[in-house]
């Protein structure tokens, strides 16, 4: 598969993630904006001699602080993902990388009320085309969300089978064939670049790839 | 803060961001509105069935039913309800669809509360005008 | 109430087509008087949807343009924007008349004469 093709897919994934994150940031800003406005309302009420309970003010400032934290985490995730493209082939910690991708899909999971769990041994290091790998996992998770019914669960488990690693995606869903359209052309192209192969068994998808790409 | 008598105008805010919706509810209620909230599309439809509001503020991106689906359902079952769409990104396409599904207007988040209030009042008034028209037609 | 006008231009003229316009002039005015300096925006590429979004984001109250598709016209009217479309002629003159409240839809503005012809 041509590098230009995988680069194009990675750019599309990056665009998708940026769109989703800008939406989330708009949400946090809206909450901060409204709560700042509410503090202003309280100030006016106090000026007019209407008593405002201190707990109400504390609750508002707490909400603002919480949303600032939330924004910070969202931006940190985007920043980390953006830096995945710094080096063509990069060494990484698999658990951290998968946790990042899962966090980047949080909003889509929430929209369908899907619970995602991740179990990965903490010490697995790998070396691969990092942004390609992340894009593949991201597209895989989104495809599984799309094929799952509302309220499903997606369990992601990792097996270290040095010299290869296998990620198992298990879908507990009302959908009859959650993997019916997997992999599509984009997922195939990305998998090919990182020498990954996939296998499907009932409600499980196994994605295997070498610990280090040659 | 202006405290215009709003005669307990009933406003329902449908938004899955609970902290956003609840703060808007508090701020509107401080201004004499009777505001309540729903945190999903289905919840909003159920609340409308139980007690139809005068004006609905509807977020476009929600779990279960998204805003446009809610709007489509309302067009069928509550065609007279005045709806203002709340959206993070005011894309032309979302606005166009909202317009075609009979929304009164759309406002981008973060919201300017004074602008929101004037839109709520405009929407309510236009709803009044619409029902006058409908009443006129049925009388004929 | 302060109004904000958006004029789609091409060279010296009102852009004949909304969807192909890349130059946008914004003028704030109140009771026939221009307030502050008009602002000129050059878009990277023409896009009728981007223009609609810009009109909403900038809280535009009035638009002067040439031909515009019905869907965009309806959208802008829905957003309570007064759209004076099918205007032909020099944009400075269009702005002058627009601010004064004497410009009408479909007006042809003659650059060398004071008079104008309304269709």
Coordinates of N, CA and C in Angstrom, one line a residue, chain B:
Chain B
X1 N -29.4 42.9 36.8 CA -30.2 41.9 36.1 C -31.6 42.4 35.9
X2 N -32.1 42.2 34.7 CA -33.5 42.7 34.4 C -34.4 41.6 35.0
X3 N -35.5 42.1 35.6 CA -36.4 41.1 36.1 C -37.8 41.4 35.5
X4 N -37.9 41.3 34.2 CA -39.1 41.5 33.5 C -40.1 40.3 33.8
X5 N -41.3 40.7 34.1 CA -42.3 39.6 34.4 C -42.5 38.8 33.1
X6 N -42.2 37.5 33.2 CA -42.3 36.7 32.0 C -43.5 35.7 32.1
X7 N -44.2 36.0 33.1 CA -45.5 35.2 33.3 C -45.2 33.7 33.2
X8 N -44.1 33.3 33.8 CA -43.8 31.9 33.9 C -43.8 31.2 32.5
X9 N -43.2 31.8 31.6 CA -43.1 31.2 30.2 C -42.4 29.8 30.4
X10 N -43.0 28.8 29.9 CA -42.4 27.4 30.1 C -41.3 27.1 29.0
X11 N -40.1 26.9 29.5 CA -39.0 26.7 28.6 C -38.4 25.3 29.0
X12 N -38.2 24.4 28.0 CA -37.6 23.2 28.2 C -36.2 23.2 27.5
X13 N -35.2 22.8 28.3 CA -33.8 22.8 27.7 C -33.4 21.3 27.5
X14 N -33.2 20.9 26.3 CA -32.8 19.5 26.0 C -31.4 19.5 25.6
X15 N -30.5 19.1 26.5 CA -29.1 19.1 26.3 C -28.5 18.0 27.2
X16 N -27.5 17.2 26.6 CA -27.0 16.1 27.4 C -25.9 16.6 28.3
X17 N -25.4 17.9 28.1 CA -24.4 18.4 29.1 C -25.2 18.9 30.3
X18 N -25.3 18.1 31.3 CA -26.2 18.4 32.4 C -25.8 19.7 33.1
X19 N -24.5 19.9 33.2 CA -24.1 21.2 33.9 C -24.5 22.4 33.1
X20 N -24.5 22.3 31.8 CA -24.8 23.4 31.0 C -26.3 23.7 31.1
X21 N -27.1 22.6 30.9 CA -28.6 22.7 31.0 C -29.0 23.2 32.3
X22 N -28.5 22.7 33.4 CA -28.9 23.0 34.7 C -28.6 24.5 35.0
X23 N -27.5 25.0 34.5 CA -27.1 26.4 34.8 C -28.1 27.3 34.0
X24 N -28.4 27.0 32.8 CA -29.3 27.8 32.0 C -30.7 27.8 32.7
X25 N -31.1 26.6 33.2 CA -32.3 26.5 33.9 C -32.3 27.5 35.1
X26 N -31.3 27.5 35.9 CA -31.2 28.3 37.0 C -31.3 29.8 36.6
X27 N -30.5 30.1 35.6 CA -30.4 31.6 35.2 C -31.8 32.0 34.6
X28 N -32.4 31.2 33.9 CA -33.7 31.5 33.3 C -34.7 31.7 34.4
X29 N -34.7 30.8 35.4 CA -35.7 30.8 36.5 C -35.5 32.1 37.3
X30 N -34.2 32.5 37.5 CA -33.9 33.7 38.2 C -34.6 34.9 37.5
X31 N -34.9 34.7 36.2 CA -35.5 35.8 35.4 C -37.0 35.5 35.1
X32 N -37.6 34.8 36.0 CA -39.0 34.5 36.0 C -39.5 33.6 34.9
X33 N -38.6 32.9 34.3 CA -39.1 31.8 33.4 C -39.4 30.6 34.2
X34 N -40.2 29.7 33.7 CA -40.4 28.4 34.3 C -39.6 27.4 33.5
X35 N -38.3 27.3 33.7 CA -37.5 26.4 32.9 C -37.2 25.1 33.5
X36 N -37.2 24.0 32.7 CA -36.8 22.7 33.2 C -35.9 22.1 32.1
X37 N -35.3 20.9 32.4 CA -34.4 20.3 31.5 C -34.6 18.8 31.2
X38 N -34.1 18.4 30.1 CA -34.1 17.0 29.7 C -32.7 16.7 29.2
X39 N -32.2 15.5 29.5 CA -30.8 15.3 29.1 C -30.6 14.3 28.0
X40 N -31.6 14.0 27.3 CA -31.5 13.2 26.1 C -32.7 13.5 25.2
X41 N -32.6 13.0 23.9 CA -33.7 13.3 23.0 C -34.9 12.6 23.4
X42 N -34.8 11.4 23.9 CA -36.0 10.6 24.3 C -36.7 11.3 25.5
X43 N -35.8 11.7 26.5 CA -36.3 12.3 27.7 C -37.0 13.6 27.3
X44 N -36.5 14.3 26.3 CA -37.1 15.6 25.9 C -38.5 15.3 25.3
X45 N -38.6 14.3 24.5 CA -39.9 13.9 23.9 C -40.9 13.5 24.9
X46 N -40.4 12.8 25.9 CA -41.3 12.3 27.0 C -41.8 13.5 27.8
X47 N -40.9 14.5 28.1 CA -41.3 15.7 28.9 C -42.3 16.5 28.1
X48 N -42.1 16.6 26.8 CA -43.0 17.4 26.0 C -44.4 16.7 26.0
X49 N -44.4 15.4 25.9 CA -45.7 14.7 25.9 C -46.5 15.0 27.2
X50 N -45.7 15.0 28.3 CA -46.3 15.2 29.6 C -46.8 16.6 29.9
X51 N -45.9 17.5 29.5 CA -46.2 18.9 29.8 C -45.6 19.8 28.7
X52 N -46.3 20.0 27.6 CA -45.6 20.8 26.5 C -45.2 22.2 26.9
X53 N -43.9 22.5 26.6 CA -43.4 23.8 27.0 C -43.9 24.8 26.0
X54 N -43.6 26.1 26.3 CA -43.9 27.2 25.3 C -42.8 27.2 24.3
X55 N -41.6 27.0 24.8 CA -40.4 27.1 23.9 C -39.5 26.0 24.3
X56 N -38.9 25.3 23.2 CA -37.9 24.2 23.5 C -36.6 24.7 23.0
X57 N -35.5 24.6 23.9 CA -34.2 24.8 23.4 C -33.6 23.5 23.2
X58 N -33.1 23.2 22.0 CA -32.7 21.8 21.6 C -31.3 21.7 21.2
X59 N -30.5 20.9 21.9 CA -29.1 20.7 21.5 C -29.2 19.7 20.3
X60 N -28.2 19.9 19.3 CA -28.3 19.0 18.2 C -27.6 17.7 18.4
X61 N -26.6 17.7 19.3 CA -25.9 16.4 19.5 C -26.2 15.8 20.8
X62 N -27.0 14.8 20.8 CA -27.4 14.1 22.1 C -27.4 12.6 21.9
X63 N -27.2 11.9 23.0 CA -27.3 10.4 22.9 C -28.7 10.0 22.5
X64 N -28.9 8.8 22.2 CA -30.1 8.2 21.7 C -30.6 9.0 20.5
X65 N -31.6 9.9 20.6 CA -32.1 10.6 19.5 C -31.3 11.9 19.4
X66 N -30.8 12.3 18.2 CA -30.1 13.6 18.1 C -31.2 14.7 17.9
X67 N -30.8 15.9 18.0 CA -31.7 17.0 17.9 C -32.6 17.1 16.6
X68 N -31.9 16.7 15.5 CA -32.7 16.8 14.2 C -33.8 15.7 14.2
X69 N -33.5 14.6 14.9 CA -34.5 13.5 14.9 C -35.7 13.9 15.9
X70 N -35.3 14.6 16.9 CA -36.3 15.1 17.9 C -37.2 16.1 17.1
X71 N -36.5 17.0 16.3 CA -37.2 18.0 15.6 C -38.2 17.4 14.6
X72 N -37.7 16.3 13.9 CA -38.6 15.7 12.9 C -39.8 15.1 13.6
X73 N -39.6 14.5 14.8 CA -40.7 13.9 15.5 C -41.7 15.0 15.9
X74 N -41.1 16.1 16.4 CA -42.0 17.2 16.9 C -42.8 17.8 15.7
X75 N -42.2 17.9 14.6 CA -42.9 18.4 13.4 C -44.2 17.7 13.1
X76 N -44.1 16.3 13.4 CA -45.2 15.5 13.1 C -46.2 15.6 14.3
X77 N -45.7 15.5 15.5 CA -46.6 15.4 16.7 C -47.0 16.7 17.4
X78 N -46.1 17.7 17.3 CA -46.3 19.0 18.0 C -45.9 20.1 17.1
X79 N -46.6 20.2 15.9 CA -46.1 21.2 14.9 C -46.1 22.6 15.4
X80 N -46.9 22.9 16.4 CA -46.9 24.3 16.9 C -45.9 24.7 17.9
X81 N -45.1 23.7 18.3 CA -44.1 24.0 19.4 C -42.9 24.9 18.8
X82 N -42.6 26.0 19.5 CA -41.5 26.8 19.0 C -40.2 26.2 19.5
X83 N -39.3 26.0 18.6 CA -38.0 25.3 18.9 C -36.8 26.2 18.5
X84 N -35.9 26.4 19.4 CA -34.6 27.1 19.1 C -33.5 26.0 19.2
X85 N -32.8 25.9 18.2 CA -31.7 24.9 18.2 C -30.4 25.5 18.8
X86 N -29.8 24.7 19.7 CA -28.5 25.2 20.3 C -27.5 24.3 19.6
X87 N -26.4 24.9 19.1 CA -25.4 24.1 18.5 C -24.0 24.6 18.8
X88 N -23.1 23.7 18.9 CA -21.7 24.0 19.2 C -21.1 24.7 18.0
X89 N -21.3 24.1 16.8 CA -20.8 24.7 15.5 C -22.0 25.0 14.6
X90 N -22.1 26.3 14.4 CA -23.3 26.7 13.6 C -23.1 26.4 12.1
X91 N -23.0 25.1 11.7 CA -22.8 24.8 10.3 C -24.1 25.2 9.5
X92 N -23.9 25.6 8.3 CA -25.0 26.0 7.5 C -26.0 24.8 7.3
X93 N -25.4 23.6 7.1 CA -26.2 22.4 6.9 C -27.1 22.1 8.0
X94 N -26.6 22.2 9.3 CA -27.4 21.9 10.4 C -28.5 23.0 10.5
X95 N -28.2 24.2 10.2 CA -29.1 25.3 10.3 C -30.2 25.1 9.2
X96 N -29.8 24.7 8.0 CA -30.7 24.5 6.9 C -31.7 23.4 7.3
X97 N -31.2 22.3 7.8 CA -32.1 21.2 8.2 C -33.0 21.6 9.3
X98 N -32.5 22.4 10.2 CA -33.4 22.9 11.3 C -34.5 23.8 10.7
X99 N -34.1 24.6 9.8 CA -35.1 25.5 9.2 C -36.2 24.7 8.5
X100 N -35.7 23.7 7.7 CA -36.7 22.9 6.9 C -37.6 22.1 7.9
X101 N -37.1 21.7 9.1 CA -37.9 21.0 10.0 C -38.7 21.9 10.9
X102 N -38.7 23.2 10.6 CA -39.6 24.1 11.2 C -39.1 24.7 12.5
X103 N -37.7 24.7 12.8 CA -37.2 25.3 14.0 C -37.4 26.8 13.8
X104 N -37.5 27.5 14.9 CA -37.7 29.0 14.9 C -36.3 29.6 14.5
X105 N -35.3 29.2 15.2 CA -34.0 29.8 14.9 C -32.9 28.8 15.5
X106 N -31.6 29.2 15.3 CA -30.6 28.4 16.0 C -29.5 29.4 16.6
X107 N -29.0 29.0 17.7 CA -28.0 29.8 18.4 C -26.8 29.0 18.7
X108 N -25.6 29.7 18.5 CA -24.4 28.9 18.7 C -23.9 29.0 20.2
X109 N -23.4 27.9 20.7 CA -22.8 27.9 22.0 C -21.4 28.5 21.9
X110 N -20.8 29.1 22.9 CA -21.4 29.5 24.1 C -22.5 30.6 23.9
X111 N -23.5 30.5 24.7 CA -24.7 31.4 24.5 C -24.6 32.7 25.2
X112 N -25.0 33.8 24.5 CA -25.2 35.1 25.2 C -26.6 35.0 25.8
X113 N -26.7 35.1 27.1 CA -28.0 34.9 27.7 C -29.1 35.9 27.3
X114 N -28.6 37.2 27.1 CA -29.6 38.2 26.7 C -30.1 37.9 25.3
X115 N -29.2 37.4 24.4 CA -29.7 37.1 23.1 C -30.6 35.9 23.2
X116 N -30.3 34.9 24.0 CA -31.1 33.7 24.1 C -32.5 34.1 24.6
X117 N -32.6 35.0 25.6 CA -33.9 35.4 26.1 C -34.7 36.2 25.1
X118 N -34.0 37.0 24.3 CA -34.8 37.7 23.3 C -35.3 36.7 22.2
X119 N -34.5 35.7 21.9 CA -34.9 34.7 21.0 C -36.1 33.9 21.5
X120 N -36.0 33.6 22.8 CA -37.1 32.8 23.5 C -38.4 33.6 23.4
X121 N -38.3 34.9 23.7 CA -39.5 35.7 23.6 C -40.0 35.9 22.2
X122 N -39.1 36.1 21.2 CA -39.5 36.1 19.8 C -40.2 34.8 19.4
X123 N -39.6 33.7 19.8 CA -40.1 32.4 19.4 C -41.5 32.2 20.0
X124 N -41.7 32.7 21.2 CA -43.0 32.5 21.9 C -44.0 33.4 21.2
X125 N -43.6 34.6 20.9 CA -44.6 35.5 20.2 C -44.9 35.0 18.8
X126 N -43.9 34.4 18.1 CA -44.2 33.9 16.7 C -45.2 32.7 16.8
X127 N -45.0 32.0 17.9 CA -45.9 30.8 18.1 C -47.3 31.3 18.3
X128 N -47.4 32.4 19.1 CA -48.8 33.0 19.3 C -49.4 33.4 18.0
X129 N -48.5 34.1 17.2 CA -49.0 34.5 15.9 C -49.5 33.4 15.0
X130 N -48.6 32.3 15.1 CA -48.9 31.1 14.3 C -50.3 30.5 14.7
X131 N -50.5 30.4 16.0 CA -51.7 29.7 16.4 C -52.9 30.6 16.1
X132 N -52.7 32.0 16.2 CA -53.8 32.9 15.8 C -54.2 32.6 14.3
X133 N -53.1 32.4 13.5 CA -53.4 32.1 12.1 C -54.1 30.8 11.9
X134 N -53.7 29.8 12.7 CA -54.3 28.5 12.6 C -55.8 28.6 13.0
X135 N -56.0 29.3 14.2 CA -57.3 29.5 14.7 C -58.2 30.1 13.6
X136 N -57.6 31.1 13.0 CA -58.4 31.9 11.9 C -58.8 30.9 10.8
X137 N -57.8 30.1 10.4 CA -58.1 29.1 9.3 C -59.2 28.2 9.7
X138 N -59.1 27.6 10.9 CA -60.1 26.6 11.3 C -61.5 27.2 11.4
X139 N -61.5 28.6 11.8 CA -62.8 29.2 11.9 C -63.4 29.4 10.6
X140 N -62.5 29.6 9.5 CA -63.1 29.7 8.2 C -63.6 28.3 7.7

